[in-house]
Amino acid sequence: MSLTDVTTWEITKKQYRYKLKSYFGVFSSLVAIQLLAILFSLNGTGMSGGSSGTFSYDVNYYTGDIIQVLVMIWAFITAIIITTKAYRYDDYSFVTNRLISHYSNILFLFSASILAGIMVFFTGHLFRLITILLKNTDSIMVSELTLLGTLKGITASILYIFLCASIGYFVGILIQLNRLFSFLLPVLFVGALFVDGMNNDPTVFPSIISFFGSENFLFLFILKIIMASALFYILAISFSNRMEVRP
Amino acid sequence: MWCVGGDVRLILNSDSMKPIYVQVSEWLETEILNENIKCDEKVYSQYQLAEMFNINPATAAKGINILADENVLYKKRGLGMFVATEAREIILRKRKNTKLRSMVKELAKEAIQLNVEEEELLEMIRSLHQQMKGDLK
Amino acid sequence: MKVVECKELTKRYGKAKAINNLSFELTENKITGLIGRNGAGKTTLLKMIAGYLHHTSGDIQVFSENPFNNLKVSANSIFIDNGMSFSPSLTLEELLETSGEFYPNWDQRLAKRLFDYFSFNPLQSHVNLSKGMKSTFNMIIGLAARCPLTIFDEPTSGMDAGTRKDFYRALLKDYIAHPRTIILSSHLLSEVEDILEEILLIKNGEKLLHMPIEILKEYSIGISGKATAVSEWTSNKETIFTQSIGVDGSYVVIKNDCSLRDLEIARDIGLEVSSVSAEDVCTYLTSKTKEGIDHVFN
Amino acid sequence: MVLISLLPILIVILLVAGIGTYAFKSNKKRHRTPKKMKWVVGVYFILTLVAAVLSYTVFPAEKTESKVISKEKTSQHDEAQSKIINSAINGKLPNLNGVFTKKESWNFPFNGKDLKISNKDEQDYYANVFVISKPKDDGVIEAAHYMGKIIIDGVDFTERKGSPHINVNESILRIKAPELVDVNFTRFSEGFAFDQFTGRQSMFSRSYFSVHGNEFILLKVPKSVRVNGDFNYVNAE
């Protein structure tokens, strides 16, 4: 009997390649979400107008914010779903262990975030095109990004999506550990929102959001996202190390 | 008597009470008696037998080993099992002493239960024996 | 070399013990049948060997390592059951290719030929297969992977009679060509006994016996005759099963540790001595009471 | 209040969760061929790609690349304009320093002694008028229209707005409103992730800011001309 020796990295690569194919369904839900986001965005996010003497103006604002936000929620949900039984055990039909399963999931989520981020950018253009065709305005203002700006924007978009995925992954693992969390976590979250906003001066959530959102240096932003998502993944991995397969 | 080849698997009846390795060894004995395998010829390996009869190779090996223990087969190192020169005699002797004897014992027992007298039984055996001898020829 | 080694292995679910103080060893390149009734703990034991579940106490070693969450064990073993989860995004053909990437001994030619023999559609998805077809497909993966430790948990569930026969034949032929350690669990011993070398019989998570299958066939003998005579003759023997037949007849299965002399005495006092098939021995050993289901109606 | 403001967010989250779970999970159960799924995603991706190409090429919108003026800049403009106007009202016209630019100028020969400024206009147009007395009598009224930047939501519309019509008839200088300018535009942004690192408004400080642009008319009149009407005398610095 000759036993095969394999390394973690070698199998991680194989599992990752397998997951790219086997979790392909996430992208069909991504398409559905993006179409929904376009629908929501068609209303525009705002209007402003005014006049002074002989000069008057009306501005309709359209942003890709909704697309971005919905895709972030999608990433969150997707990450939860791949921790559920139906998906978690796919890799156990082949060679793996817990750590490899996590590593390949993280790699998968990262790749999915990259693709989703790029698709957010393109979907933004699809949305723009649809709006142009539907709208009758004498002028369309496109604050066109430079190539560098575009790349920075896509990077930021991807990282936001990835952050949501890592939170979702952590939440998913908690729920797999104990079903109670699926009830407890939303209650805690909404409860915290209420408590925070009780005196009409929320501080905790805005400061968490501005921790990322107000960071104008891309490098520091990347660092913050990586640190935060690494934290969630490390917690998820350490919590799930004793979990059994198909018990 | 045996239909070798084709559907060999049918030969072995796993429902029969005899352990399969005994059946394997008996099948080999019959092959030797019928001179399908001759003296100093190689017999089937345990793997060939396992495949033929759809049984575990270890079971087949046990069947071979019985014959080896009885000196029907001998081992050539690295080459496998071969039929001994005196194989036929050993088998015939054994069958007479064990198989035939136990069959006769059963026969006698049944005859006693059915109140068949010794003479009547012997007569039955005699006539059937002659009839079958003729048939086989 | 020992492939699987369990010492006082116990697995507890809450208070219930699925596996209780189980000790056994499986040596290299044997086909072992894990036999037991439904709920005996077969699947739990196999999943512990495959490294899916962890044990509560005792010790379990596969390839001399603790199998739980162990990459070496995972890479050198394969666990086939009908709960195997495959992504619906991959076609059956792609699943075979993926398996080939993971298992170094994978025989794509064998896989493909079995695949064609059982007339699978390469473009189909695993979820769309019927139960029997799923089992057949999983079995192809289990065979073609040629893992040093191959575990089949109730592999034939849902298969039709013909496919079962084909499967056991294929398993045996591939085993002869490429010997490896195979564990086969089943509640139907008669179906698998011919291809087994060893049998591990468990009941309520405990080991009843672990021995070569041929020895099991001589493990016990059946005695039948007049009830009084039978009970007298068997009074100092270990009975496994009793059944009354007719008005005053009875059939008793005892452990076969009597001498030839004993048996001749039995014959002489008019008792009938018969051998007991391995299947029946297992049924009797694992039944709830010594009278079997008749107990309920008495 | 908090509840009401959270409600739509919660509804959206639930909706997305529902769709995401349904669209993804149903793949596990429903009979669907893997190939179809790949088609759907592939076609959508190509569609967005085509859309991106079209939105860059076929629809050449008014592109304001790198012309977007930040909020800070805008308020700087606003302050600078007010400062100059205030100073001028107090009699001192400071250096314009590019805050105001001369849009149009006129020269009117004038030999009268009194000049009346009429900037009453039916269109409710009003512009400050500042008058500088020239050191000598050269018989020419020099008029100029100065305009500060009009910035609406970061976009400079100064060019769009025209100058008023000015003419001198007998002793009356009339200021007539320029043509009405109505700007109606649609503004796109890729989303907050794109705005965050491109110096545009970040996601939390987004407000619709604008400077409507101050304007004034500067008259230089001969020394002896007396001006009356609505105006301020200023001295240029």
PDB file of N, CA, C and O in Angstrom, chain C residues 142-173:
ATOM      1  N   GLY C 142     -16.275   5.626  -6.541  1.00  0.00           N
ATOM      2  CA  GLY C 142     -15.591   4.852  -5.498  1.00  0.00           C
ATOM      3  C   GLY C 142     -14.639   3.828  -6.077  1.00  0.00           C
ATOM      4  O   GLY C 142     -13.552   3.613  -5.547  1.00  0.00           O
ATOM      5  N   LEU C 143     -15.037   3.197  -7.173  1.00  0.00           N
ATOM      6  CA  LEU C 143     -14.183   2.172  -7.771  1.00  0.00           C
ATOM      7  C   LEU C 143     -13.005   2.791  -8.502  1.00  0.00           C
ATOM      8  O   LEU C 143     -11.860   2.380  -8.322  1.00  0.00           O
ATOM      9  N   ALA C 144     -13.309   3.803  -9.324  1.00  0.00           N
ATOM     10  CA  ALA C 144     -12.266   4.363 -10.178  1.00  0.00           C
ATOM     11  C   ALA C 144     -11.227   5.143  -9.374  1.00  0.00           C
ATOM     12  O   ALA C 144     -10.097   5.303  -9.813  1.00  0.00           O
ATOM     13  N   ALA C 145     -11.610   5.611  -8.177  1.00  0.00           N
ATOM     14  CA  ALA C 145     -10.668   6.398  -7.369  1.00  0.00           C
ATOM     15  C   ALA C 145      -9.524   5.527  -6.867  1.00  0.00           C
ATOM     16  O   ALA C 145      -8.421   6.011  -6.629  1.00  0.00           O
ATOM     17  N   ARG C 146      -9.795   4.220  -6.699  1.00  0.00           N
ATOM     18  CA  ARG C 146      -8.768   3.265  -6.262  1.00  0.00           C
ATOM     19  C   ARG C 146      -8.007   3.754  -5.044  1.00  0.00           C
ATOM     20  O   ARG C 146      -6.778   3.729  -5.011  1.00  0.00           O
ATOM     21  N   CYS C 147      -8.734   4.242  -4.055  1.00  0.00           N
ATOM     22  CA  CYS C 147      -8.084   4.719  -2.848  1.00  0.00           C
ATOM     23  C   CYS C 147      -7.615   3.542  -2.004  1.00  0.00           C
ATOM     24  O   CYS C 147      -8.294   2.528  -1.952  1.00  0.00           O
ATOM     25  N   PRO C 148      -6.477   3.708  -1.331  1.00  0.00           N
ATOM     26  CA  PRO C 148      -5.985   2.632  -0.460  1.00  0.00           C
ATOM     27  C   PRO C 148      -7.036   2.187   0.557  1.00  0.00           C
ATOM     28  O   PRO C 148      -7.057   1.036   0.953  1.00  0.00           O
ATOM     29  N   LEU C 149      -7.902   3.133   0.978  1.00  0.00           N
ATOM     30  CA  LEU C 149      -9.016   2.742   1.848  1.00  0.00           C
ATOM     31  C   LEU C 149     -10.307   3.199   1.181  1.00  0.00           C
ATOM     32  O   LEU C 149     -10.532   4.391   1.002  1.00  0.00           O
ATOM     33  N   THR C 150     -11.091   2.221   0.761  1.00  0.00           N
ATOM     34  CA  THR C 150     -12.336   2.544   0.076  1.00  0.00           C
ATOM     35  C   THR C 150     -13.500   2.097   0.948  1.00  0.00           C
ATOM     36  O   THR C 150     -13.551   0.947   1.371  1.00  0.00           O
ATOM     37  N   ILE C 151     -14.385   3.040   1.254  1.00  0.00           N
ATOM     38  CA  ILE C 151     -15.497   2.728   2.152  1.00  0.00           C
ATOM     39  C   ILE C 151     -16.807   2.872   1.386  1.00  0.00           C
ATOM     40  O   ILE C 151     -17.077   3.927   0.817  1.00  0.00           O
ATOM     41  N   PHE C 152     -17.580   1.792   1.374  1.00  0.00           N
ATOM     42  CA  PHE C 152     -18.905   1.859   0.754  1.00  0.00           C
ATOM     43  C   PHE C 152     -19.945   1.690   1.849  1.00  0.00           C
ATOM     44  O   PHE C 152     -19.982   0.659   2.520  1.00  0.00           O
ATOM     45  N   ASP C 153     -20.787   2.695   2.032  1.00  0.00           N
ATOM     46  CA  ASP C 153     -21.841   2.575   3.034  1.00  0.00           C
ATOM     47  C   ASP C 153     -23.161   2.309   2.321  1.00  0.00           C
ATOM     48  O   ASP C 153     -23.681   3.178   1.642  1.00  0.00           O
ATOM     49  N   GLU C 154     -23.673   1.117   2.481  1.00  0.00           N
ATOM     50  CA  GLU C 154     -24.912   0.693   1.820  1.00  0.00           C
ATOM     51  C   GLU C 154     -24.879   1.104   0.346  1.00  0.00           C
ATOM     52  O   GLU C 154     -25.738   1.850  -0.121  1.00  0.00           O
ATOM     53  N   PRO C 155     -23.878   0.626  -0.387  1.00  0.00           N
ATOM     54  CA  PRO C 155     -23.682   1.166  -1.742  1.00  0.00           C
ATOM     55  C   PRO C 155     -24.791   0.807  -2.713  1.00  0.00           C
ATOM     56  O   PRO C 155     -24.993   1.499  -3.694  1.00  0.00           O
ATOM     57  N   THR C 156     -25.515  -0.263  -2.438  1.00  0.00           N
ATOM     58  CA  THR C 156     -26.463  -0.721  -3.463  1.00  0.00           C
ATOM     59  C   THR C 156     -27.884  -0.255  -3.224  1.00  0.00           C
ATOM     60  O   THR C 156     -28.795  -0.694  -3.923  1.00  0.00           O
ATOM     61  N   SER C 157     -28.073   0.646  -2.241  1.00  0.00           N
ATOM     62  CA  SER C 157     -29.451   1.039  -1.956  1.00  0.00           C
ATOM     63  C   SER C 157     -30.060   1.727  -3.175  1.00  0.00           C
ATOM     64  O   SER C 157     -29.475   2.631  -3.774  1.00  0.00           O
ATOM     65  N   GLY C 158     -31.206   1.249  -3.564  1.00  0.00           N
ATOM     66  CA  GLY C 158     -31.893   1.822  -4.717  1.00  0.00           C
ATOM     67  C   GLY C 158     -31.545   1.160  -6.033  1.00  0.00           C
ATOM     68  O   GLY C 158     -32.220   1.385  -7.029  1.00  0.00           O
ATOM     69  N   MET C 159     -30.467   0.381  -6.041  1.00  0.00           N
ATOM     70  CA  MET C 159     -30.087  -0.274  -7.308  1.00  0.00           C
ATOM     71  C   MET C 159     -31.005  -1.458  -7.577  1.00  0.00           C
ATOM     72  O   MET C 159     -31.473  -2.110  -6.655  1.00  0.00           O
ATOM     73  N   ASP C 160     -31.216  -1.751  -8.843  1.00  0.00           N
ATOM     74  CA  ASP C 160     -31.995  -2.947  -9.146  1.00  0.00           C
ATOM     75  C   ASP C 160     -31.088  -4.178  -9.043  1.00  0.00           C
ATOM     76  O   ASP C 160     -29.869  -4.062  -8.933  1.00  0.00           O
ATOM     77  N   ALA C 161     -31.710  -5.354  -9.069  1.00  0.00           N
ATOM     78  CA  ALA C 161     -30.968  -6.590  -8.808  1.00  0.00           C
ATOM     79  C   ALA C 161     -29.791  -6.762  -9.764  1.00  0.00           C
ATOM     80  O   ALA C 161     -28.693  -7.133  -9.353  1.00  0.00           O
ATOM     81  N   GLY C 162     -30.031  -6.457 -11.042  1.00  0.00           N
ATOM     82  CA  GLY C 162     -28.980  -6.628 -12.030  1.00  0.00           C
ATOM     83  C   GLY C 162     -27.787  -5.738 -11.761  1.00  0.00           C
ATOM     84  O   GLY C 162     -26.632  -6.165 -11.827  1.00  0.00           O
ATOM     85  N   THR C 163     -28.091  -4.484 -11.420  1.00  0.00           N
ATOM     86  CA  THR C 163     -27.014  -3.531 -11.162  1.00  0.00           C
ATOM     87  C   THR C 163     -26.211  -3.931  -9.919  1.00  0.00           C
ATOM     88  O   THR C 163     -24.996  -3.798  -9.888  1.00  0.00           O
ATOM     89  N   ARG C 164     -26.941  -4.449  -8.912  1.00  0.00           N
ATOM     90  CA  ARG C 164     -26.235  -4.909  -7.713  1.00  0.00           C
ATOM     91  C   ARG C 164     -25.217  -5.970  -8.065  1.00  0.00           C
ATOM     92  O   ARG C 164     -24.059  -5.911  -7.662  1.00  0.00           O
ATOM     93  N   LYS C 165     -25.667  -6.947  -8.838  1.00  0.00           N
ATOM     94  CA  LYS C 165     -24.772  -8.044  -9.230  1.00  0.00           C
ATOM     95  C   LYS C 165     -23.582  -7.483  -9.975  1.00  0.00           C
ATOM     96  O   LYS C 165     -22.438  -7.851  -9.713  1.00  0.00           O
ATOM     97  N   ASP C 166     -23.874  -6.573 -10.913  1.00  0.00           N
ATOM     98  CA  ASP C 166     -22.796  -5.966 -11.700  1.00  0.00           C
ATOM     99  C   ASP C 166     -21.818  -5.249 -10.794  1.00  0.00           C
ATOM    100  O   ASP C 166     -20.612  -5.320 -10.967  1.00  0.00           O
ATOM    101  N   PHE C 167     -22.380  -4.537  -9.819  1.00  0.00           N
ATOM    102  CA  PHE C 167     -21.520  -3.776  -8.919  1.00  0.00           C
ATOM    103  C   PHE C 167     -20.577  -4.698  -8.152  1.00  0.00           C
ATOM    104  O   PHE C 167     -19.367  -4.480  -8.128  1.00  0.00           O
ATOM    105  N   TYR C 168     -21.131  -5.763  -7.544  1.00  0.00           N
ATOM    106  CA  TYR C 168     -20.270  -6.627  -6.735  1.00  0.00           C
ATOM    107  C   TYR C 168     -19.225  -7.324  -7.600  1.00  0.00           C
ATOM    108  O   TYR C 168     -18.087  -7.499  -7.192  1.00  0.00           O
ATOM    109  N   ARG C 169     -19.623  -7.652  -8.810  1.00  0.00           N
ATOM    110  CA  ARG C 169     -18.680  -8.290  -9.730  1.00  0.00           C
ATOM    111  C   ARG C 169     -17.575  -7.298 -10.107  1.00  0.00           C
ATOM    112  O   ARG C 169     -16.398  -7.633 -10.093  1.00  0.00           O
ATOM    113  N   ALA C 170     -17.992  -6.074 -10.403  1.00  0.00           N
ATOM    114  CA  ALA C 170     -17.011  -5.047 -10.772  1.00  0.00           C
ATOM    115  C   ALA C 170     -16.066  -4.779  -9.607  1.00  0.00           C
ATOM    116  O   ALA C 170     -14.845  -4.665  -9.784  1.00  0.00           O
ATOM    117  N   LEU C 171     -16.649  -4.710  -8.414  1.00  0.00           N
ATOM    118  CA  LEU C 171     -15.832  -4.465  -7.230  1.00  0.00           C
ATOM    119  C   LEU C 171     -14.795  -5.559  -7.058  1.00  0.00           C
ATOM    120  O   LEU C 171     -13.610  -5.300  -6.844  1.00  0.00           O
ATOM    121  N   LEU C 172     -15.245  -6.807  -7.199  1.00  0.00           N
ATOM    122  CA  LEU C 172     -14.335  -7.930  -7.002  1.00  0.00           C
ATOM    123  C   LEU C 172     -13.234  -7.945  -8.054  1.00  0.00           C
ATOM    124  O   LEU C 172     -12.059  -8.100  -7.741  1.00  0.00           O
ATOM    125  N   LYS C 173     -13.627  -7.749  -9.292  1.00  0.00           N
ATOM    126  CA  LYS C 173     -12.626  -7.792 -10.375  1.00  0.00           C
ATOM    127  C   LYS C 173     -11.589  -6.697 -10.204  1.00  0.00           C
ATOM    128  O   LYS C 173     -10.391  -6.915 -10.370  1.00  0.00           O
TER     129      LYS C 173
END
